[in-house]
Amino acid sequence: MDERDPRFKVRAAELIAAGHFFFERGWVPATAGNFSARLDGHHMAVTVSGRHKGELTEDDLMVVDLDGNVISEGKRPSAEAFLHIVLYRRFPDLGAVLHTHSVNATVLSKLSPGGLVIEDYEVLKAFPGIDTHQTHLNVPVFANDQDIRQLAARVDELMNREPSIPGYLIEGHGLYTWGQDVAAARRHMEAFEFLFECDMQMRRLRS
Amino acid sequence: MDERDPRFKVRAAELIAAGHFFFERGWVPATAGNFSARLDGHHMAVTVSGRHKGELTEDDLMVVDLDGNVISEGKRPSAEAFLHIVLYRRFPDLGAVLHTHSVNATVLSKLSPGGLVIEDYEVLKAFPGIDTHQTHLNVPVFANDQDIRQLAARVDELMNREPSIPGYLIEGHGLYTWGQDVAAARRHMEAFEFLFECDMQMRRLRS
Amino acid sequence: MDERDPRFKVRAAELIAAGHFFFERGWVPATAGNFSARLDGHHMAVTVSGRHKGELTEDDLMVVDLDGNVISEGKRPSAEAFLHIVLYRRFPDLGAVLHTHSVNATVLSKLSPGGLVIEDYEVLKAFPGIDTHQTHLNVPVFANDQDIRQLAARVDELMNREPSIPGYLIEGHGLYTWGQDVAAARRHMEAFEFLFECDMQMRRLRS
Amino acid sequence: MDERDPRFKVRAAELIAAGHFFFERGWVPATAGNFSARLDGHHMAVTVSGRHKGELTEDDLMVVDLDGNVISEGKRPSAEAFLHIVLYRRFPDLGAVLHTHSVNATVLSKLSPGGLVIEDYEVLKAFPGIDTHQTHLNVPVFANDQDIRQLAARVDELMNREPSIPGYLIEGHGLYTWGQDVAAARRHMEAFEFLFECDMQMRRLRS
C-alpha cells in the first residue's frame, strides 16, 4: 500500500474536500486539525504535519501503517497521528477520523473540563445507534497534552468503558470524531458543531 | 405521475437549489431537514430519507402521493413526509413545504416551548396577508415526537383553529414553513430565520 | 432616459452586484431592501417592488424620474422609492442610495429609538469629511411608518438641520445610506455594518 | 526594483489573494486594512491608499523603499506604510506585514486597552517559537494615533523590549501581524482571529 494505490487517491480526494468545507466554516484555522481515512486492514492515509487544511492537495496526504510506521518516504505525519491509529486498531470497520479546532469546541472544552452532556435535540439522531431525541449524549473532555502517546492511552482507557461514544474533546484544543467512511465522519462533525453552537447559545441566554 | 414527468424535474431542481442555499447558511446540518413540492392534485416530490440536503441530486428526490403511497419504487421518503402531506391536503393551492434545523429555530423552540410572539418588524410583511409592521406573528411550538402521525394530528388540530399561520416550530428540532411555490416558501424561510436571529439578539441584550 | 440607455445598463449592473454581496452577508433577507442609482439630473434606476435582492437581473431594475413618475412601463417601483427621490433632489452630486435590512441595523434601531452615537473607531474615516477616529457619528433613528411620504418628510426635515449625516435607521426596519456613486454607497454600507456589529458586541460585553 | 520585476508580480498576487480571503471573513470592511510584502533588502510592495482590500488588482499595489520613498510614480501608499517599514527594517528575514480591522480585534482592543493575555490554547502553537499550549501570549494594545510616525515610534520602542511578539493591536482600529512570507503572516492572522473569537466567547459566558 502506497500513494500510487487507487484507494489512496480516492480517500485523499475525500479528505481534501472535507478540509475545504471545514475551512470555510472556520473549523481549521491556521494549520490546525488533522484528518485520516483507512486504506486497508493495516494502513491509513493521513495529513502531513503543518499543512493548511483549507488548501490541501494530494501531496499533503501520506500513508502511515497502524503501527505508526511512515510508508510515504520523506514525509512526516501530524504529531497526533497516534490518536487516529488507536481508533482504527479498536474498530475494524472504522473508515475515517477527523479532528478540527472550532471556536465552539475549544470554548466549550474549557468551560466544561469535566465533560459535556447534550440532550433532547432531534439532531442527536445523526449519531449511530440513536433513534430518538429523548436521549442524552456524553462528550468526554480530555486535558490537553503535548505527549500524544499519553493522551492516546487516556482516550483508549475511557473507550474501553464507553466504546460507543461518537467523539471527544481535548481541552482548549478541539474535537475528534469518526465514522465508517469520510462522509459519515463529516456528518458527525456537522452534528457535533451544530449541537455545540446550540449549547453555546443556550448558555448565553440562560446565564 | 412519476420521476420522468417534466414537472418532477423542474420541482426537483428548485428543491436542490434550496438545499444548497440552506446548507450554506447552516440551516440543514448533517442530514437534517426535508423538502417537498407539489406535482399535481395528488402527488408531491419529496426528499429521500437520510440524504444530505446540501448535496442533493435529482436521485435524492422521489414521488409520493398524498395518501402517503410511495410511487418511486425502491426509495423511502423522509420519516416526516406525513407532515408535508397534511399541509398539501389542507391547502389546494399550496406548492411547497420546507423544513430546516437551524440553531436559532432549535434554541428558540427550547426557550419558548409555549410559542413565540414576534412583533413590530418590517420584515413581517414578507408573510402573506401582512402589510404593516404594526402587527404580531404567533409562531406555535409543538413538543417533539418520533410518532409523526401523532405530531401531524396535533399540527392539523391547531391549523383548524389558526389556518393562516405561515409556519411552526417543533421543540429542539426545527422549523416548518410553506408557500404557493418553492420561491415563496424560501422567502418565508428567510424571513423566519431573520426574525429568529433578531429575537435571539434582543433576548441577549435585554437579559 | 429609459432602460435602453447605456447609463441604465451600467448602473443596473452595479446595483445587481451590490445585491449579491448584501445577500451573501444576510443584509437583504426575503425581498427586503431597495437600491437606486442616479442616471442623470432628473432620473434614477431603482429596484422593482418585491424582487429578491440577492437574485436581481436587469429586468428587476426600472427608470423613475425625480418627480416619482414611472418611466419603465408596466413596472412598479419599491414603495419606498420616494425616500430615494428626496435624497437625489437634495444633493445634486449624489449618485446612489442603498437600503438594507440587516439583523444588527434592525436590533440596534429597536434598542436605541432615540438615535445611536458611535465614537472613537478608525473605521469612521470611511465616511466623507471624517479624517480622525477622535470623533463621533450620530445615526438618527426614525419611527417606522407605512406612509412613505410622511416618513420622507420627517427625514427631509432632519436633514435640513443635519445635512452631512451619511445614513439613518428606520426602527425595526433597516438602514439607508448613500454616496457619490454605487461604490461609495457600498463602502458606507460596509462601514455602518461593521460599526453596528462592534456596537452590538460592546453592548453584550459591557451589559 | 519596480512594478515590472517578477518578484513584485508574485508578491502582489499573494497579497491580492490574502485580501479576498480577509474580505470574505469580514476583516477588511470598506477600504480598511493595508498589506505589504518584502521585495528585496530595501523595497516592499504595499497597498495603494484607499483601495478596497476585497477587490485588489495588481494596480492597487505599488513599490515603496524602506526609507519611505515612493518608487511607483503617481501612486500614494497607505498612510500607515511607515508601520510596515519599521518592521522590515527591524527584521531582515521578515517577508510580509498584514493589517486588518476585524470586529473582534476592534472590540477587544477597546475592552482591554492595557493589553490582552491569551493562554492555554493549542492554536498558540501556530506562532513562531511556541511548541506547547501551556503558555501565554501577550498582545500589546497601542492607543490609536493619526500621526503614524509617532505611533511607529511607540511600536518600535516596545519591540526593543519584546522583539518576539507576533502582532499587536491598535485601539479601536485593528491588528498588525507579520511573518517570513505572506503565507506565514496569513497563518498568524488566522490564529489571532481564532484566539480573539475564543476570548470574546469566554468573556460573554463568564460575565
Short mmCIF file of C-alpha atoms in Angstrom, two decimals, chain D:
data_model
loop_
_atom_site.label_atom_id
_atom_site.label_comp_id
_atom_site.label_asym_id
_atom_site.label_seq_id
_atom_site.Cartn_x
_atom_site.Cartn_y
_atom_site.Cartn_z
CA MET D 1 13.18 47.37 -8.31
CA ASP D 2 9.87 48.45 -9.80
CA GLU D 3 6.45 47.06 -10.72
CA ARG D 4 7.83 45.20 -13.74
CA ASP D 5 10.02 42.99 -11.54
CA PRO D 6 8.73 39.40 -11.40
CA ARG D 7 9.09 39.44 -7.60
CA PHE D 8 6.61 42.31 -7.48
CA LYS D 9 4.11 40.33 -9.54
CA VAL D 10 4.39 37.21 -7.37
CA ARG D 11 4.09 39.12 -4.10
CA ALA D 12 1.19 41.20 -5.48
CA ALA D 13 -0.70 38.02 -6.38
CA GLU D 14 -0.23 36.70 -2.85
CA LEU D 15 -1.45 39.94 -1.27
CA ILE D 16 -4.46 40.08 -3.63
CA ALA D 17 -5.43 36.55 -2.56
CA ALA D 18 -4.99 37.46 1.12
CA GLY D 19 -7.29 40.45 0.60
CA HIS D 20 -10.03 38.29 -0.96
CA PHE D 21 -9.85 35.86 1.93
CA PHE D 22 -9.87 38.53 4.65
CA PHE D 23 -12.76 40.31 2.98
CA GLU D 24 -14.86 37.14 2.89
CA ARG D 25 -14.26 36.77 6.62
CA GLY D 26 -15.28 40.40 7.19
CA TRP D 27 -11.85 41.51 8.44
CA VAL D 28 -11.33 44.39 5.97
CA PRO D 29 -14.61 46.38 5.78
CA ALA D 30 -14.95 49.37 3.41
CA THR D 31 -11.35 50.28 2.45
CA ALA D 32 -9.87 49.31 5.82
CA GLY D 33 -6.58 47.46 6.19
CA ASN D 34 -3.27 47.50 4.39
CA PHE D 35 -0.84 44.79 3.34
CA SER D 36 2.80 44.58 2.25
CA ALA D 37 5.46 42.07 1.23
CA ARG D 38 9.23 42.45 1.03
CA LEU D 39 10.68 42.58 -2.49
CA ASP D 40 14.40 42.74 -1.63
CA GLY D 41 16.67 44.21 1.05
CA HIS D 42 15.40 47.72 0.54
CA HIS D 43 11.95 47.58 -1.09
CA MET D 44 8.43 46.46 -0.33
CA ALA D 45 5.20 46.03 -2.30
CA VAL D 46 2.40 47.78 -0.41
CA THR D 47 -1.28 48.57 -1.00
CA VAL D 48 -2.18 51.92 -2.52
CA SER D 49 -4.12 54.23 -0.22
CA GLY D 50 -7.92 53.95 -0.16
CA ARG D 51 -8.40 50.81 -2.26
CA HIS D 52 -10.93 48.13 -1.33
CA LYS D 53 -8.97 45.16 0.03
CA GLY D 54 -11.52 42.60 -1.16
CA GLU D 55 -11.18 43.69 -4.79
CA LEU D 56 -7.46 44.32 -5.18
CA THR D 57 -5.81 44.09 -8.57
CA GLU D 58 -2.09 44.40 -9.32
CA ASP D 59 -2.68 48.10 -10.00
CA ASP D 60 -3.68 48.55 -6.34
CA LEU D 61 -0.17 47.57 -5.22
CA MET D 62 2.94 49.74 -5.54
CA VAL D 63 6.66 49.78 -4.70
CA VAL D 64 7.96 51.84 -1.78
CA ASP D 65 11.53 51.69 -0.48
CA LEU D 66 12.37 51.19 3.18
CA ASP D 67 13.21 54.88 3.60
CA GLY D 68 9.58 55.60 2.67
CA ASN D 69 10.29 56.85 -0.86
CA VAL D 70 7.62 56.15 -3.47
CA ILE D 71 9.08 54.20 -6.40
CA SER D 72 5.80 53.69 -8.31
CA GLU D 73 5.20 57.12 -9.79
CA GLY D 74 1.77 58.66 -9.41
CA LYS D 75 0.64 56.36 -6.60
CA ARG D 76 0.24 57.13 -2.93
CA PRO D 77 0.81 54.33 -0.38
CA SER D 78 -1.38 53.70 2.65
CA ALA D 79 -0.91 56.35 5.31
CA GLU D 80 0.22 53.54 7.59
CA ALA D 81 3.07 52.37 5.34
CA PHE D 82 5.59 53.54 7.89
CA LEU D 83 4.31 50.94 10.39
CA HIS D 84 5.29 48.31 7.83
CA ILE D 85 8.68 49.88 7.17
CA VAL D 86 9.80 49.82 10.80
CA LEU D 87 9.13 46.08 10.90
CA TYR D 88 11.11 45.32 7.71
CA ARG D 89 13.99 47.43 9.00
CA ARG D 90 14.00 45.62 12.33
CA PHE D 91 13.83 42.04 10.98
CA PRO D 92 15.93 41.30 7.87
CA ASP D 93 14.15 37.97 7.33
CA LEU D 94 10.65 39.41 7.61
CA GLY D 95 8.69 38.82 4.39
CA ALA D 96 5.18 40.20 4.89
CA VAL D 97 3.10 42.50 7.12
CA LEU D 98 -0.69 42.33 7.22
CA HIS D 99 -3.05 44.76 8.91
CA THR D 100 -6.79 44.11 9.23
CA HIS D 101 -9.78 45.64 11.05
CA SER D 102 -11.95 42.81 12.31
CA VAL D 103 -14.83 43.38 14.70
CA ASN D 104 -13.21 41.17 17.33
CA ALA D 105 -9.80 42.87 17.12
CA THR D 106 -11.50 46.25 17.32
CA VAL D 107 -13.75 45.39 20.25
CA LEU D 108 -11.08 43.57 22.27
CA SER D 109 -8.66 46.47 21.82
CA LYS D 110 -11.28 48.79 23.30
CA LEU D 111 -12.16 46.45 26.16
CA SER D 112 -8.51 45.79 27.10
CA PRO D 113 -6.58 48.99 26.35
CA GLY D 114 -3.78 47.79 28.64
CA GLY D 115 -3.12 44.70 26.51
CA LEU D 116 -4.54 41.21 26.07
CA VAL D 117 -3.24 37.98 27.59
CA ILE D 118 -4.20 34.76 25.80
CA GLU D 119 -3.27 31.46 27.41
CA ASP D 120 -3.67 27.73 27.27
CA TYR D 121 -4.88 27.23 23.71
CA GLU D 122 -3.46 24.63 21.35
CA VAL D 123 -3.65 27.15 18.49
CA LEU D 124 -0.94 29.26 20.20
CA LYS D 125 1.44 26.75 18.58
CA ALA D 126 0.75 28.50 15.24
CA PHE D 127 3.12 31.29 16.34
CA PRO D 128 6.90 31.01 15.89
CA GLY D 129 8.78 29.69 18.90
CA ILE D 130 5.71 28.28 20.68
CA ASP D 131 5.52 24.49 20.94
CA THR D 132 3.05 23.95 23.77
CA HIS D 133 -0.42 25.14 24.79
CA GLN D 134 0.92 25.66 28.33
CA THR D 135 2.00 29.20 27.67
CA HIS D 136 0.57 32.68 27.38
CA LEU D 137 0.76 35.29 24.67
CA ASN D 138 0.87 39.00 25.48
CA VAL D 139 -0.78 41.08 22.77
CA PRO D 140 0.11 44.77 23.22
CA VAL D 141 -2.58 47.37 22.57
CA PHE D 142 -1.42 50.82 21.42
CA ALA D 143 -3.59 53.93 21.68
CA ASN D 144 -4.75 54.95 18.20
CA ASP D 145 -2.98 57.93 16.64
CA GLN D 146 -3.42 59.70 13.30
CA ASP D 147 0.28 60.65 13.50
CA ILE D 148 1.76 57.45 12.11
CA ARG D 149 5.42 58.37 12.76
CA GLN D 150 4.57 58.85 16.42
CA LEU D 151 2.67 55.56 16.57
CA ALA D 152 5.53 53.78 14.79
CA ALA D 153 7.98 55.16 17.35
CA ARG D 154 5.88 53.77 20.19
CA VAL D 155 5.68 50.36 18.48
CA ASP D 156 9.42 50.39 17.86
CA GLU D 157 10.16 51.26 21.44
CA LEU D 158 8.05 48.35 22.73
CA MET D 159 9.63 45.95 20.26
CA ASN D 160 13.06 46.85 21.55
CA ARG D 161 11.91 45.31 24.82
CA GLU D 162 9.74 42.49 23.41
CA PRO D 163 11.13 41.59 19.99
CA SER D 164 9.40 38.21 19.74
CA ILE D 165 5.74 39.32 19.81
CA PRO D 166 3.91 38.08 16.68
CA GLY D 167 1.49 41.01 16.45
CA TYR D 168 -0.12 43.99 18.15
CA LEU D 169 -3.44 45.80 18.31
CA ILE D 170 -4.25 49.48 17.85
CA GLU D 171 -7.19 50.60 19.96
CA GLY D 172 -10.49 50.83 18.06
CA HIS D 173 -8.55 50.15 14.89
CA GLY D 174 -7.26 46.63 14.31
CA LEU D 175 -4.44 44.11 14.24
CA TYR D 176 -0.93 44.08 12.78
CA THR D 177 0.80 40.74 12.29
CA TRP D 178 3.69 39.55 10.13
CA GLY D 179 5.75 36.53 9.07
CA GLN D 180 8.62 35.27 6.98
CA ASP D 181 6.36 35.26 3.92
CA VAL D 182 2.73 36.06 3.04
CA ALA D 183 1.59 32.50 3.83
CA ALA D 184 3.11 32.65 7.32
CA ALA D 185 1.61 36.09 8.00
CA ARG D 186 -1.82 34.77 6.89
CA ARG D 187 -1.48 31.82 9.28
CA HIS D 188 -0.68 34.22 12.11
CA MET D 189 -3.70 36.34 11.16
CA GLU D 190 -5.94 33.26 11.23
CA ALA D 191 -4.53 32.19 14.58
CA PHE D 192 -5.03 35.65 16.10
CA GLU D 193 -8.59 35.90 14.81
CA PHE D 194 -9.39 32.43 16.13
CA LEU D 195 -7.98 33.26 19.55
CA PHE D 196 -9.79 36.63 19.63
CA GLU D 197 -13.09 34.90 18.87
CA CYS D 198 -12.43 32.35 21.63
CA ASP D 199 -11.62 35.17 24.03
CA MET D 200 -14.81 37.05 23.09
CA GLN D 201 -16.91 33.92 23.67
CA MET D 202 -15.22 33.23 27.02
CA ARG D 203 -15.89 36.79 28.15
CA ARG D 204 -19.55 36.52 27.22
CA LEU D 205 -20.07 33.25 29.00
CA ARG D 206 -18.08 34.13 32.09
CA SER D 207 -19.57 37.61 32.52
#
